[in-house]
Short mmCIF file of C-alpha atoms in Angstrom, two decimals:
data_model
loop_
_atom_site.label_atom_id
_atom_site.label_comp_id
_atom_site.label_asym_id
_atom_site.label_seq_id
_atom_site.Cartn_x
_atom_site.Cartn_y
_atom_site.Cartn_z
CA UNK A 21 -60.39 -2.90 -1.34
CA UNK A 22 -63.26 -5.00 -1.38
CA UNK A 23 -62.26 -8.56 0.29
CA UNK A 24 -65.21 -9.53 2.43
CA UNK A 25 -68.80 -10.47 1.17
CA UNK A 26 -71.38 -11.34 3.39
CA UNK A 27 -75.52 -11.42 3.29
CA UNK A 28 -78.27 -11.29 5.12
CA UNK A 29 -81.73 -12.51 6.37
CA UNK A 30 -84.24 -10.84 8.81
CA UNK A 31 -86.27 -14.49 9.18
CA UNK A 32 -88.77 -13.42 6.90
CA UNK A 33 -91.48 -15.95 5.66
CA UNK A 34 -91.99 -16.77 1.92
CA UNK A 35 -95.17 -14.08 0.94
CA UNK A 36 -97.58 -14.09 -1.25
CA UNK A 37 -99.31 -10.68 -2.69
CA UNK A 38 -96.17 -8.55 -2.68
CA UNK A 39 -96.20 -4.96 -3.64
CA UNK A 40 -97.43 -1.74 -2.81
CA UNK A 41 -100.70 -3.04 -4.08
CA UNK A 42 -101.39 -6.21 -2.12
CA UNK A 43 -101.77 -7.55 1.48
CA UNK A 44 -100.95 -4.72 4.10
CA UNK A 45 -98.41 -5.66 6.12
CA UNK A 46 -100.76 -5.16 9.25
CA UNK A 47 -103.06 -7.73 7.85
CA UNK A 48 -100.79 -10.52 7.36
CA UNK A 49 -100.76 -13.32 9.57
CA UNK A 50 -99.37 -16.66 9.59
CA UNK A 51 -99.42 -19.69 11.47
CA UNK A 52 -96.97 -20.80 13.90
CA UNK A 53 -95.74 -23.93 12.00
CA UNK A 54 -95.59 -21.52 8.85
CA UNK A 55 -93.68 -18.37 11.54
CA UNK A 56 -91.45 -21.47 12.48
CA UNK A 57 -90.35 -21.85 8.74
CA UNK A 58 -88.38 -19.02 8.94
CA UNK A 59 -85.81 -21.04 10.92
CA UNK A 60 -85.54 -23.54 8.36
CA UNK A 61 -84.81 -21.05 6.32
CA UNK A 62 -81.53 -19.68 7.70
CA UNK A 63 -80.38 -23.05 7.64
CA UNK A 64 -80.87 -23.01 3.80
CA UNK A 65 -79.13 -19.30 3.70
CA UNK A 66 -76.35 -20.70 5.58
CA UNK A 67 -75.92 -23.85 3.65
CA UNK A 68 -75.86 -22.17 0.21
CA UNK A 69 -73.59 -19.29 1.08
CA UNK A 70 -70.99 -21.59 3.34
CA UNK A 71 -70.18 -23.27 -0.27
CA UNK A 72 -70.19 -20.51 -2.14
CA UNK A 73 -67.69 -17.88 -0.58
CA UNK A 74 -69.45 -15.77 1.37
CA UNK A 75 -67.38 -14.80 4.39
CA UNK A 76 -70.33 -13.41 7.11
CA UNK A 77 -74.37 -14.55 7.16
CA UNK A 78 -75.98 -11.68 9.10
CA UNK A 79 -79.35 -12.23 11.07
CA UNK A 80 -81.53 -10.24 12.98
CA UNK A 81 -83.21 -10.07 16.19
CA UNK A 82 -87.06 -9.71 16.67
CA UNK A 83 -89.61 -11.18 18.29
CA UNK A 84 -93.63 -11.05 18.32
CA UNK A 85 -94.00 -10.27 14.61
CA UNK A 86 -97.25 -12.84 13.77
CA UNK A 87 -97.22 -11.36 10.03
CA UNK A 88 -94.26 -13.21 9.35
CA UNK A 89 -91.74 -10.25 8.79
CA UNK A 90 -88.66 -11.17 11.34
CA UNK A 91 -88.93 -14.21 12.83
CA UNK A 92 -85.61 -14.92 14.56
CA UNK A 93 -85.82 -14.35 18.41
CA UNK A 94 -82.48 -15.11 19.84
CA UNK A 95 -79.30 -14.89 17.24
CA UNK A 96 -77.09 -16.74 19.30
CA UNK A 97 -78.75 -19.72 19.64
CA UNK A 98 -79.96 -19.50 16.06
CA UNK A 99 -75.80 -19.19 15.15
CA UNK A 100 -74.69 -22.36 17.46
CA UNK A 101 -77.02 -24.09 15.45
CA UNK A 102 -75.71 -22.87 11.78
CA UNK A 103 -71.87 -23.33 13.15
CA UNK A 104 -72.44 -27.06 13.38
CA UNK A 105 -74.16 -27.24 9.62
CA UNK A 106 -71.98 -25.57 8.01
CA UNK A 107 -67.99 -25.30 8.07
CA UNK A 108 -66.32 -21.93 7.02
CA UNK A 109 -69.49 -19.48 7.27
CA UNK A 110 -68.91 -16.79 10.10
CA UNK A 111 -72.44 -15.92 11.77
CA UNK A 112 -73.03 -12.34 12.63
CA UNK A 113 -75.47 -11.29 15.00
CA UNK A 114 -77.07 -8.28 13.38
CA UNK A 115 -77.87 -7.37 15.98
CA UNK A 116 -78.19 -8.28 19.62
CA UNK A 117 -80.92 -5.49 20.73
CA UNK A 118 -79.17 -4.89 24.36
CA UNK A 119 -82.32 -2.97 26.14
CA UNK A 120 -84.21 -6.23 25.65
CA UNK A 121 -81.36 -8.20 27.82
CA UNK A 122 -79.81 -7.55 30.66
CA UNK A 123 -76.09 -7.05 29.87
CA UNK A 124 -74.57 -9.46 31.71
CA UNK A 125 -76.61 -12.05 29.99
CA UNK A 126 -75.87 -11.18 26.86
CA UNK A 127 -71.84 -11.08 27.67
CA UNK A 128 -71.88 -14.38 29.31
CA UNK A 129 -73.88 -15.99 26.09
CA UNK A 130 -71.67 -14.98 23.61
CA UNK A 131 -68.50 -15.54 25.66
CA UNK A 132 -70.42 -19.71 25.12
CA UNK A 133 -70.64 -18.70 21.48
CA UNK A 134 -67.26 -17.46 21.11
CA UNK A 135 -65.36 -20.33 22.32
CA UNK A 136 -67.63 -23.42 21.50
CA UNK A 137 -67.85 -21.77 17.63
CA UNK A 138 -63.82 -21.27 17.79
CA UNK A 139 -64.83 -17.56 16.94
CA UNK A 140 -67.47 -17.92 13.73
CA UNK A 141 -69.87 -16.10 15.84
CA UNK A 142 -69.40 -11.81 15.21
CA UNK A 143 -71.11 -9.65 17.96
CA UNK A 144 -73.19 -7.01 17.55
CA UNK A 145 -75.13 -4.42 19.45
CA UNK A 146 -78.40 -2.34 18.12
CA UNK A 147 -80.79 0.22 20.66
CA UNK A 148 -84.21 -1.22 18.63
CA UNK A 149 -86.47 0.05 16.57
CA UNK A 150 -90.38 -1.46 17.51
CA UNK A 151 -92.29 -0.32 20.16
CA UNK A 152 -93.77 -3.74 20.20
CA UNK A 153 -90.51 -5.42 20.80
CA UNK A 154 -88.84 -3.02 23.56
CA UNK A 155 -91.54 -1.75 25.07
CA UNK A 156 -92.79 -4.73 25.66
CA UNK A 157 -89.54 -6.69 27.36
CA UNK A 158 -90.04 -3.33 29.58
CA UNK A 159 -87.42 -1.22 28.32
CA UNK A 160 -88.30 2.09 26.76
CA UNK A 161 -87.90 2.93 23.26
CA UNK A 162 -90.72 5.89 22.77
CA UNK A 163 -88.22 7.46 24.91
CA UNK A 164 -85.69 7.81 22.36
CA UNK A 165 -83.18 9.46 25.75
CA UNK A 166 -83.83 7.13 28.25
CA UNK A 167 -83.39 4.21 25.65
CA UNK A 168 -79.76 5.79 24.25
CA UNK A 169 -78.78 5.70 27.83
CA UNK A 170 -79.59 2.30 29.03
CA UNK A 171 -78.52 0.88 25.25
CA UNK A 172 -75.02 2.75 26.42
CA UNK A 173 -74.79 1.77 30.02
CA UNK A 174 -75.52 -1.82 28.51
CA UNK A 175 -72.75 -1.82 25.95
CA UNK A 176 -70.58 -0.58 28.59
CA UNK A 177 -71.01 -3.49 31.12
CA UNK A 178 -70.43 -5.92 28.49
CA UNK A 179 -66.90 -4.42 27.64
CA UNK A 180 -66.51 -3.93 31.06
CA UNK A 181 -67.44 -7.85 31.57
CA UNK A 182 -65.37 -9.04 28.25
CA UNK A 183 -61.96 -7.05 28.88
CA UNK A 184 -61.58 -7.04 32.61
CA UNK A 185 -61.08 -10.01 34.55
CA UNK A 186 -62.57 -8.43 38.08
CA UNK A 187 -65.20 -5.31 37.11
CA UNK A 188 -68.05 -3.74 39.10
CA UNK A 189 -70.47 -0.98 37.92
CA UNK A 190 -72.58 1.78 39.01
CA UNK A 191 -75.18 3.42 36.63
CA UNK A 192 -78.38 4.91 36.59
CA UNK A 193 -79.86 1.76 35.54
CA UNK A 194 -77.45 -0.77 37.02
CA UNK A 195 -75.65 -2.18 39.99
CA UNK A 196 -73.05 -4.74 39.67
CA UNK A 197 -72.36 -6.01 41.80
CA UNK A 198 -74.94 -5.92 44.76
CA UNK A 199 -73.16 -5.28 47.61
CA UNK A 200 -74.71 -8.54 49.39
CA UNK A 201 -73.07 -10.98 51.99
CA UNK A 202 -71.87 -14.68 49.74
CA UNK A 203 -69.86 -17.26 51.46
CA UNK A 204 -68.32 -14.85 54.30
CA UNK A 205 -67.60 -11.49 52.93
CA UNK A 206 -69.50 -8.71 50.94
CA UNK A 207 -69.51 -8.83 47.07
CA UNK A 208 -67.79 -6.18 45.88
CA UNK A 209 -66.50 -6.82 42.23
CA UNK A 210 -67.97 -10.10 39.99
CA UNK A 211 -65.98 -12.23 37.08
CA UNK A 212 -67.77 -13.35 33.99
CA UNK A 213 -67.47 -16.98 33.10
CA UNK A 214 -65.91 -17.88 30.94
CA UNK A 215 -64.89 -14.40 28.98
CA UNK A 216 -64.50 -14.57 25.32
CA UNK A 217 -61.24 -16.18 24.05
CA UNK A 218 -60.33 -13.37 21.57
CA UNK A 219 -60.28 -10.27 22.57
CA UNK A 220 -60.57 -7.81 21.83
CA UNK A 221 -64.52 -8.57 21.05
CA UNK A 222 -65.39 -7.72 17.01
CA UNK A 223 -68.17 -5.82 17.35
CA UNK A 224 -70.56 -4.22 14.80
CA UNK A 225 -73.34 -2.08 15.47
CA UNK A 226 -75.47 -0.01 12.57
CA UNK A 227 -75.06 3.28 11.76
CA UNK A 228 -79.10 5.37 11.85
CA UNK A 229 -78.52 9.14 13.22
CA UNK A 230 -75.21 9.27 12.35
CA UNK A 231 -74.73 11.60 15.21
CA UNK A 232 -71.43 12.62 16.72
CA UNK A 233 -72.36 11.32 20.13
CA UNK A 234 -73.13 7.49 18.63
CA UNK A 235 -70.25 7.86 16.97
CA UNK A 236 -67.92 8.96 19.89
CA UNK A 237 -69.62 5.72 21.55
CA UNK A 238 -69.08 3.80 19.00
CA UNK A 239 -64.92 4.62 18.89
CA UNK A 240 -65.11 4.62 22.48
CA UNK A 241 -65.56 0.82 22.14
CA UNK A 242 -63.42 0.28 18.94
CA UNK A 243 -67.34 -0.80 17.49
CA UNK A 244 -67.41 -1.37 13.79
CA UNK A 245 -70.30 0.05 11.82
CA UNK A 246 -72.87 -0.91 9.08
CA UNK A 247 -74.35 1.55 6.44
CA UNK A 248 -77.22 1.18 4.39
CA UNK A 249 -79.66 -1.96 3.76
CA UNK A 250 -81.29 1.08 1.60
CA UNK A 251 -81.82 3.13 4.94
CA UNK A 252 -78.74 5.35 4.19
CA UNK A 253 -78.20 5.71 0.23
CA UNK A 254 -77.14 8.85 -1.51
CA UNK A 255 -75.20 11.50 0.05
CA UNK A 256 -75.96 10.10 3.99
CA UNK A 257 -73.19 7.25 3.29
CA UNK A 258 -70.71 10.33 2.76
CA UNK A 259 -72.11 12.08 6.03
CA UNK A 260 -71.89 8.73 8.15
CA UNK A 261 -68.40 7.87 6.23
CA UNK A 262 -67.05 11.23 7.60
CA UNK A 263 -68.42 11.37 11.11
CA UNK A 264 -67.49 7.96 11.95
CA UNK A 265 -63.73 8.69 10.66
CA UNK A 266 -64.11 12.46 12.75
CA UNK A 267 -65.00 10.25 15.77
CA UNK A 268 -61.97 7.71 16.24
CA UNK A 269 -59.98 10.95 15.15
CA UNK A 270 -60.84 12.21 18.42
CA UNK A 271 -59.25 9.62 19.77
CA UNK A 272 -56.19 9.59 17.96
CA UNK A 273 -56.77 6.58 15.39
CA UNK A 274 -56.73 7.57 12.03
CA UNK A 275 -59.10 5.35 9.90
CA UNK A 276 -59.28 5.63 5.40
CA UNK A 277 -62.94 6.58 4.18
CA UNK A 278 -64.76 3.01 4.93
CA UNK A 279 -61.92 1.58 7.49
CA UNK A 280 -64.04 -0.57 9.93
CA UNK A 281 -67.30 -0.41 7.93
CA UNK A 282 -69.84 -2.09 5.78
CA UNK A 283 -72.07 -1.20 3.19
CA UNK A 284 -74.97 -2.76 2.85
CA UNK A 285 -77.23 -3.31 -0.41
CA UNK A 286 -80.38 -4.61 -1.64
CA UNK A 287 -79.38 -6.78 -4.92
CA UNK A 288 -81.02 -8.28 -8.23
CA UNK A 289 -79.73 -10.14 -11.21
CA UNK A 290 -80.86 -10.58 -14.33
CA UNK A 291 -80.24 -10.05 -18.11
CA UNK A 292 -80.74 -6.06 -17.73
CA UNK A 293 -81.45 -3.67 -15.11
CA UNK A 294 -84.51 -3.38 -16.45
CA UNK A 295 -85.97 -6.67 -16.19
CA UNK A 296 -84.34 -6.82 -12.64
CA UNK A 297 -86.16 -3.76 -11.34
CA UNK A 298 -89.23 -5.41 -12.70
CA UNK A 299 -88.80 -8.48 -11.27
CA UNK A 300 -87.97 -7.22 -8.28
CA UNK A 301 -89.72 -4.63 -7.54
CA UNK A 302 -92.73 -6.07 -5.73
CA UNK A 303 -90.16 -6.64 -3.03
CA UNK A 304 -89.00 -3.96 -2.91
CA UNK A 305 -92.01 -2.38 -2.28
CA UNK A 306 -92.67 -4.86 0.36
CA UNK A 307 -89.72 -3.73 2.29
CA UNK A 308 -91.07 -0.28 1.92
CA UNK A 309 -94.06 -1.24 3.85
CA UNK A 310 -92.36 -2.66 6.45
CA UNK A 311 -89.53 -0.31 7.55
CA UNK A 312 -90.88 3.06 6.17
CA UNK A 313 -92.91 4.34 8.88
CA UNK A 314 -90.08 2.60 11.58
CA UNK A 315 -87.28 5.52 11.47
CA UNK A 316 -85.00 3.38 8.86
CA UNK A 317 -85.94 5.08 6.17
CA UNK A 318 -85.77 9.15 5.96
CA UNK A 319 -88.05 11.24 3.93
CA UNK A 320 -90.96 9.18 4.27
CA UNK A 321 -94.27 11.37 4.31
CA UNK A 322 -97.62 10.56 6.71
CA UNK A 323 -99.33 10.45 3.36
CA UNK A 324 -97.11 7.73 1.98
CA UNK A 325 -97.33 5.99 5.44
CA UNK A 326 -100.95 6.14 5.16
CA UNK A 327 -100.89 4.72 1.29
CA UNK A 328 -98.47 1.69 2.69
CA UNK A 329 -101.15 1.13 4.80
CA UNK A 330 -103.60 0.93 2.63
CA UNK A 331 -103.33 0.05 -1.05
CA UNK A 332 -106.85 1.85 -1.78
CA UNK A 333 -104.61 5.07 -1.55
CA UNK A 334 -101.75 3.68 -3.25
CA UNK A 335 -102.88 5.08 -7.18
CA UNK A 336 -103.00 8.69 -5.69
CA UNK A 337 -99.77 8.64 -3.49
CA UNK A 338 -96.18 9.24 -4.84
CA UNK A 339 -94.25 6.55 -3.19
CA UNK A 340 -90.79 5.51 -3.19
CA UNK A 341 -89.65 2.81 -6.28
CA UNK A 342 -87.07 0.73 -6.87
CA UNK A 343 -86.07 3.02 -9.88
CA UNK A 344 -85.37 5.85 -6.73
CA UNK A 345 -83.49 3.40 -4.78
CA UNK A 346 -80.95 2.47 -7.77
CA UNK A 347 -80.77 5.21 -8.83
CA UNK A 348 -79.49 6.53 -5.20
CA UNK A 349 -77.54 3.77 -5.19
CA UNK A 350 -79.14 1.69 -2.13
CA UNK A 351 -79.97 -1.03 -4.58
CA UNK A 352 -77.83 -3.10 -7.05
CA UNK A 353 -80.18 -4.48 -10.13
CA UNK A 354 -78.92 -5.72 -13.40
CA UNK A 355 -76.43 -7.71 -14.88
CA UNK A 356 -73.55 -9.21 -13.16
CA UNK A 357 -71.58 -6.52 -15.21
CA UNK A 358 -73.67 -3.72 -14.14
CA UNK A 359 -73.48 -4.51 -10.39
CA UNK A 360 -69.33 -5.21 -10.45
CA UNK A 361 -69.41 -1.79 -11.91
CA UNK A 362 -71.15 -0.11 -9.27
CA UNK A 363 -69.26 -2.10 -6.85
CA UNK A 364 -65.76 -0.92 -8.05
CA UNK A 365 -67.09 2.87 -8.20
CA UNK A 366 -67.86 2.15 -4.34
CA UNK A 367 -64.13 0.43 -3.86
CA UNK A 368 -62.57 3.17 -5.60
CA UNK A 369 -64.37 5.93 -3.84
CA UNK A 370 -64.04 4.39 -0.41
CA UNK A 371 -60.21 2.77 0.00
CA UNK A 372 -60.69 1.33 3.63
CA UNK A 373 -63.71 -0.12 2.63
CA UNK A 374 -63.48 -3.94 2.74
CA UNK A 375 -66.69 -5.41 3.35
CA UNK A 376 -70.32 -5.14 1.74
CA UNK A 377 -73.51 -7.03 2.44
CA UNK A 378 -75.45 -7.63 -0.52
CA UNK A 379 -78.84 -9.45 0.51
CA UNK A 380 -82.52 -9.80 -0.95
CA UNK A 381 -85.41 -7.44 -0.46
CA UNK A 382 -87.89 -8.57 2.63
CA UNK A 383 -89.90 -11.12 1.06
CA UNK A 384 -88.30 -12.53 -1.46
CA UNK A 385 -89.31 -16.52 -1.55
CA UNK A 386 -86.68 -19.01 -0.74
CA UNK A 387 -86.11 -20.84 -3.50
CA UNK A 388 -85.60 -17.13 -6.02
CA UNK A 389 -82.96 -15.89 -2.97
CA UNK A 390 -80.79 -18.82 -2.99
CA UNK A 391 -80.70 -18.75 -6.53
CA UNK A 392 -79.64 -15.05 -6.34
CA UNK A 393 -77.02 -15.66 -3.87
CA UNK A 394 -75.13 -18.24 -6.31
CA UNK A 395 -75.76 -15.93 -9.32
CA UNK A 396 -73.84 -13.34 -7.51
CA UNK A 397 -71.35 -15.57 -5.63
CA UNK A 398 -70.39 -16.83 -9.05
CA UNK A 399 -70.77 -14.17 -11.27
CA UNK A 400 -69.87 -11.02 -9.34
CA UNK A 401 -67.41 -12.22 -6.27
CA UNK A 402 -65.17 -13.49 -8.79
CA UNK A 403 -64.26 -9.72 -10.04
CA UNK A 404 -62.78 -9.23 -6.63
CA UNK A 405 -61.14 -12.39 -6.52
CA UNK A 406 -57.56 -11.09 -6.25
CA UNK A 407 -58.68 -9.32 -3.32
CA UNK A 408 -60.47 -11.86 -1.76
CA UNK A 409 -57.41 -14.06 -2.26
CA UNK A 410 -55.10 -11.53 -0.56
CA UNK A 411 -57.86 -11.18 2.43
CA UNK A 412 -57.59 -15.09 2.73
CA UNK A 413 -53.61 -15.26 2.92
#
């Protein structure tokens, strides 16, 4: 049963020339007042869906991205600022990218965010996805093993430093403590301060590889999971659905088909799914050309990378289009009708299931996303109102 609807924003600036056919995404640039924007931004995203219902704003972390694509460099400080503007709004952190920080930094921050928020801040861990980004904080990525073992010796510290009030760790990347001399005798165990104040942690991670041994990690740590943002349509939600229920199995905790999960979606409105795949399928197309050729989205061809690239190639390349994408199911365009339809197909299929995050394509300007976010807070939410009542009691 559906109860919980959040959205999100990667801290995107408002672009011009959308579409497989306009500015490469490698030739964008924008100034830094302009790359700043993007923070204003959230604060509008946060505003509009605090009064309209939403229950979680989701925002991801990146950093050096000059043409404007994600913007938002640290989540927590970016969610102690939206706490204090708005009043009911939980902000997740979608996600904290732990082989850019050192663990115990990144426990001890949101332990702050945790209590000073009174608990509207949600945690959550990702391995990366840009070279630019990882490499360049000096943690490997290229090196897909080396960076699934220090994102997992990472994760484990921080549980280590939220759950247990004396801890100390030994890894191939880590030593906590240091066994050095401090005030008289030789460090030997070390306390964060403060810890969280609920515990256990909530903690959401997203779901890529779907294989069994990020999903016996993932149950390990009692981590929640995200599917889709049109990286996981068709028949991989049904894979991921099943191996993340196979993997707490293991462990004796029996979860229904989309127990601790969310399903994400790309969304448009308008008076017929026509007209809403039309108007939005620039950005669509723009969100193509960003994550294609960056492992979120499967299938994608070198020729199609190349014709992303460069829109002189575009005519001659089959590329993917929105029409694909709903019809797969990754994206929800048309009428309110149409998209509380598809909605309760998902609810019905999936029983556990009680949260989706329904959000606008990468690039979408400000001013046409906040006007889709009340169009669908007030014309689609209210279909699942009895639910969202009974999650509220």
């Amino acid at each position: 049963m559906i109860t919980n609807f959040d959205s999100s924003y990667v801290g995107t600036v408002d672009m011009e020339n959308c579409g497989y056919l306009g500015t490469p995404i490698n030739d964008r640039r924008y100034s830094s007042e302009e790359l700043a924007g993007a923070l204003h931004k959230a604060v509008a995203y946060a505003k509009t869906m605090d009064g309209l219902g939403y229950n979680t704003f989701w925002m991801a972390e990146h950093h050096f991205q000059p043409e404007g694509t994600e913007c938002i460099p640290n989540l927590l400080m970016m969610a102690m600022h939206l706490v204090h503007l708005t009043k009911n709004l939980k902000i997740g952190c979608g996600f904290n990218v732990v082989p850019m920080w050192h663990p115990l930094r990144l426990a001890e921050d949101y332990a702050m965010a945790d209590i000073l928020s009174g608990g509207r801040v949600i945690f959550g861990v990702a391995r990366g996805y840009h070279t630019r980004e990882v490499e360049s904080f000096g943690a490997p990525l290229i090196d897909q093993d080396a960076n699934r073992e220090l994102f997992e010796e990472g994760v484990d510290i921080v549980f280590k430093a939220f759950n247990e009030e004396r801890f100390s760790h030994k890894g191939r990347f880590y030593t906590i403590p240091p066994e050095v001399p401090y005030r008289g005798y030789t460090l030997k165990d070390i306390t964060l301060v403060p810890r969280p104040e609920r515990l256990p942690v909530e903690c959401w991670q997203p779901i890529q590889s779907g294989s069994d041994r990020a999903f016996d990690f993932m149950a390990k740590h009692g981590i929640r999971g995200v599917i889709g943002g049109g990286s996981a349509e068709g028949g991989a939600v049904q894979r991921h659905m099943d191996g993340f229920r196979a993997a707490y199995a293991r462990r004796g905790i029996e979860l229904q088909p989309g127990e601790r999960l969310s399903l994400g979606y790309q969304f448009f409105i308008a008076e017929s799914r026509e007209a809403a795949m039309a108007q939005a399928g620039k950005y669509y197309e723009e969100n193509m050309k960003m994550f294609g050729e960056l492992r979120l989205v499967r299938a994608i061809t070198e020729a199609q990378i190349a014709a992303m690239r460069d829109p002189r190639l575009v005519p001659n390349t089959k590329l993917p289009r929105i029409e694909d994408a709903v019809q797969a199911g990754g994206f929800l365009a048309g009428t309110p009708a149409d998209i509380i339809e598809a909605l309760k197909a998902v609810e019905k299929r999936f029983p556990g299931l009680n949260r989706v995050s329904c959000s606008l394509a990468l690039g979408t300007p400000l001013s046409l996303a906040l006007e889709q976010l009340e169009r669908f807070a007030k014309d689609v939410m209210p279909a699942f109102k009895g639910a969202m009542a009974q999650a509220a009691e």
